[in-house]
Amino acid sequence: MQLEEGGLGRAGVAVRSAAAGSDGLVAMCVGMLAFVNTLPNGFVFDDHPAIERNPSVQRASGWSSVLHTDFWGTPAGSARSHGSYRPLTVLTLWLNRWLDAGGGARGFHAVNVLLHGLATWLLWCHARATLRRRSSAFAAALLFALHPLNSEAVALP
């Protein structure tokens, strides 16, 4: 019987593959744990006009108004429109508000933490596919997960 990879055989290859896949999950969990402390925080700064007072986000009627308003909820064709048309962002805010029965900021923070974890895992997947060393991909994912520049995007809804 011929053994592969220094005598480990197929079991050793499977263990190394599982360990390689767990690096991405570890980076994802580290990134999420770094921001889990944001969950009890409330809305701050421009969250009030962009979420709490935005008729496109607060409207219970439907999501179609998102397609006709700017980021702040002003009709897109209006002279008062800010001109910042971000329908995907406003749609996610509307969906988050629709799913959150309590109406507080906790749900928005939870979604941001989950999305940050997903983005960290996706970055790890990309780095693993493009970098030669597994440790380099893991380091890149950890750097992204814990970099202070990401704190505003994750901590604020």
GROMACS .gro file of C-alpha atoms in nm:
model
  157
    1MET     CA    1   0.000   0.000   0.000
    2GLN     CA    2   0.140   0.335  -0.103
    3LEU     CA    3   0.104   0.616   0.149
    4GLU     CA    4   0.058   0.977   0.047
    5GLU     CA    5   0.191   1.296   0.203
    6GLY     CA    6   0.450   1.167   0.442
    7GLY     CA    7   0.268   0.853   0.552
    8LEU     CA    8  -0.063   1.014   0.646
    9GLY     CA    9  -0.265   0.861   0.363
   10ARG     CA   10  -0.609   0.983   0.265
   11ALA     CA   11  -0.710   1.052   0.626
   12GLY     CA   12  -0.427   1.303   0.659
   13VAL     CA   13  -0.533   1.484   0.343
   14ALA     CA   14  -0.892   1.504   0.474
   15VAL     CA   15  -0.772   1.640   0.809
   16ARG     CA   16  -0.562   1.907   0.637
   17SER     CA   17  -0.857   2.003   0.413
   18ALA     CA   18  -1.086   2.036   0.714
   19ALA     CA   19  -0.825   2.244   0.895
   20ALA     CA   20  -0.785   2.468   0.590
   21GLY     CA   21  -1.162   2.524   0.576
   22SER     CA   22  -1.181   2.600   0.945
   23ASP     CA   23  -0.944   2.896   0.905
   24GLY     CA   24  -1.217   3.087   0.723
   25LEU     CA   25  -1.473   3.002   0.989
   26VAL     CA   26  -1.233   3.107   1.265
   27ALA     CA   27  -1.168   3.441   1.093
   28MET     CA   28  -1.543   3.489   1.044
   29CYS     CA   29  -1.614   3.419   1.413
   30VAL     CA   30  -1.332   3.648   1.528
   31GLY     CA   31  -1.471   3.929   1.312
   32MET     CA   32  -1.820   3.880   1.451
   33LEU     CA   33  -1.700   3.855   1.812
   34ALA     CA   34  -1.510   4.182   1.772
   35PHE     CA   35  -1.838   4.365   1.703
   36VAL     CA   36  -2.093   4.170   1.906
   37ASN     CA   37  -2.065   4.441   2.172
   38THR     CA   38  -2.251   4.678   1.937
   39LEU     CA   39  -2.581   4.489   1.975
   40PRO     CA   40  -2.717   4.690   2.271
   41ASN     CA   41  -2.626   5.026   2.113
   42GLY     CA   42  -2.893   5.258   1.979
   43PHE     CA   43  -2.910   5.474   1.669
   44VAL     CA   44  -2.656   5.757   1.638
   45PHE     CA   45  -2.565   6.045   1.407
   46ASP     CA   46  -2.728   6.013   1.064
   47ASP     CA   47  -2.912   5.692   1.160
   48HIS     CA   48  -3.199   5.908   1.285
   49PRO     CA   49  -3.280   6.072   0.949
   50ALA     CA   50  -3.165   5.775   0.737
   51ILE     CA   51  -3.359   5.509   0.930
   52GLU     CA   52  -3.594   5.643   1.195
   53ARG     CA   53  -3.729   5.940   0.997
   54ASN     CA   54  -3.688   5.800   0.647
   55PRO     CA   55  -4.035   5.738   0.501
   56SER     CA   56  -3.897   5.480   0.255
   57VAL     CA   57  -3.762   5.273   0.544
   58GLN     CA   58  -4.052   5.328   0.782
   59ARG     CA   59  -4.335   5.287   0.530
   60ALA     CA   60  -4.528   4.971   0.603
   61SER     CA   61  -4.697   4.970   0.261
   62GLY     CA   62  -4.420   4.817   0.055
   63TRP     CA   63  -4.071   4.823  -0.076
   64SER     CA   64  -4.144   4.984  -0.412
   65SER     CA   65  -4.104   5.335  -0.270
   66VAL     CA   66  -3.735   5.253  -0.228
   67LEU     CA   67  -3.695   5.264  -0.605
   68HIS     CA   68  -3.832   5.618  -0.633
   69THR     CA   69  -3.655   5.796  -0.346
   70ASP     CA   70  -3.301   5.896  -0.259
   71PHE     CA   71  -3.110   5.762   0.043
   72TRP     CA   72  -3.286   6.002   0.280
   73GLY     CA   73  -3.640   5.924   0.159
   74THR     CA   74  -3.695   6.231  -0.056
   75PRO     CA   75  -3.856   6.162  -0.396
   76ALA     CA   76  -3.579   6.124  -0.652
   77GLY     CA   77  -3.727   6.376  -0.897
   78SER     CA   78  -3.773   6.643  -0.631
   79ALA     CA   79  -3.563   6.959  -0.623
   80ARG     CA   80  -3.499   6.883  -0.253
   81SER     CA   81  -3.346   6.542  -0.335
   82HIS     CA   82  -2.994   6.492  -0.210
   83GLY     CA   83  -2.919   6.294  -0.526
   84SER     CA   84  -2.777   5.998  -0.337
   85TYR     CA   85  -2.967   5.715  -0.501
   86ARG     CA   86  -2.881   5.393  -0.315
   87PRO     CA   87  -3.179   5.162  -0.361
   88LEU     CA   88  -3.003   4.844  -0.246
   89THR     CA   89  -2.892   5.005   0.080
   90VAL     CA   90  -3.237   5.152   0.147
   91LEU     CA   91  -3.401   4.823   0.053
   92THR     CA   92  -3.188   4.639   0.310
   93LEU     CA   93  -3.281   4.901   0.571
   94TRP     CA   94  -3.650   4.861   0.480
   95LEU     CA   95  -3.622   4.482   0.498
   96ASN     CA   96  -3.443   4.505   0.830
   97ARG     CA   97  -3.718   4.734   0.967
   98TRP     CA   98  -3.988   4.502   0.830
   99LEU     CA   99  -3.829   4.197   0.998
  100ASP     CA  100  -3.764   4.377   1.327
  101ALA     CA  101  -4.092   4.386   1.518
  102GLY     CA  102  -3.939   4.577   1.810
  103GLY     CA  103  -3.829   4.868   1.595
  104GLY     CA  104  -3.501   4.922   1.777
  105ALA     CA  105  -3.143   4.936   1.658
  106ARG     CA  106  -3.053   4.588   1.788
  107GLY     CA  107  -3.173   4.412   1.473
  108PHE     CA  108  -2.981   4.651   1.250
  109HIS     CA  109  -2.664   4.590   1.451
  110ALA     CA  110  -2.715   4.213   1.443
  111VAL     CA  111  -2.753   4.213   1.063
  112ASN     CA  112  -2.438   4.425   1.027
  113VAL     CA  113  -2.240   4.186   1.248
  114LEU     CA  114  -2.363   3.887   1.047
  115LEU     CA  115  -2.282   4.061   0.717
  116HIS     CA  116  -1.934   4.146   0.844
  117GLY     CA  117  -1.880   3.781   0.930
  118LEU     CA  118  -1.997   3.679   0.583
  119ALA     CA  119  -1.771   3.939   0.417
  120THR     CA  120  -1.476   3.813   0.622
  121TRP     CA  121  -1.542   3.455   0.515
  122LEU     CA  122  -1.578   3.558   0.149
  123LEU     CA  123  -1.251   3.751   0.167
  124TRP     CA  124  -1.085   3.443   0.315
  125CYS     CA  125  -1.225   3.230   0.029
  126HIS     CA  126  -1.085   3.473  -0.226
  127ALA     CA  127  -0.748   3.499  -0.049
  128ARG     CA  128  -0.726   3.121  -0.018
  129ALA     CA  129  -0.784   3.086  -0.392
  130THR     CA  130  -0.529   3.352  -0.489
  131LEU     CA  131  -0.252   3.334  -0.230
  132ARG     CA  132  -0.001   3.053  -0.217
  133ARG     CA  133   0.013   3.003   0.157
  134ARG     CA  134  -0.282   2.911   0.374
  135SER     CA  135  -0.141   3.122   0.657
  136SER     CA  136  -0.137   3.430   0.429
  137ALA     CA  137  -0.506   3.386   0.350
  138PHE     CA  138  -0.585   3.350   0.718
  139ALA     CA  139  -0.380   3.660   0.806
  140ALA     CA  140  -0.556   3.861   0.533
  141ALA     CA  141  -0.897   3.756   0.662
  142LEU     CA  142  -0.805   3.841   1.022
  143LEU     CA  143  -0.670   4.179   0.915
  144PHE     CA  144  -0.997   4.255   0.738
  145ALA     CA  145  -1.206   4.120   1.028
  146LEU     CA  146  -1.032   4.330   1.292
  147HIS     CA  147  -0.921   4.640   1.102
  148PRO     CA  148  -1.045   4.959   1.272
  149LEU     CA  149  -1.156   5.111   0.941
  150ASN     CA  150  -1.439   4.858   0.929
  151SER     CA  151  -1.576   4.959   1.267
  152GLU     CA  152  -1.802   5.235   1.133
  153ALA     CA  153  -1.950   5.010   0.865
  154VAL     CA  154  -2.024   4.736   1.117
  155ALA     CA  155  -2.105   4.923   1.436
  156LEU     CA  156  -2.345   5.175   1.282
  157PRO     CA  157  -2.660   5.055   1.106
   0.00000   0.00000   0.00000
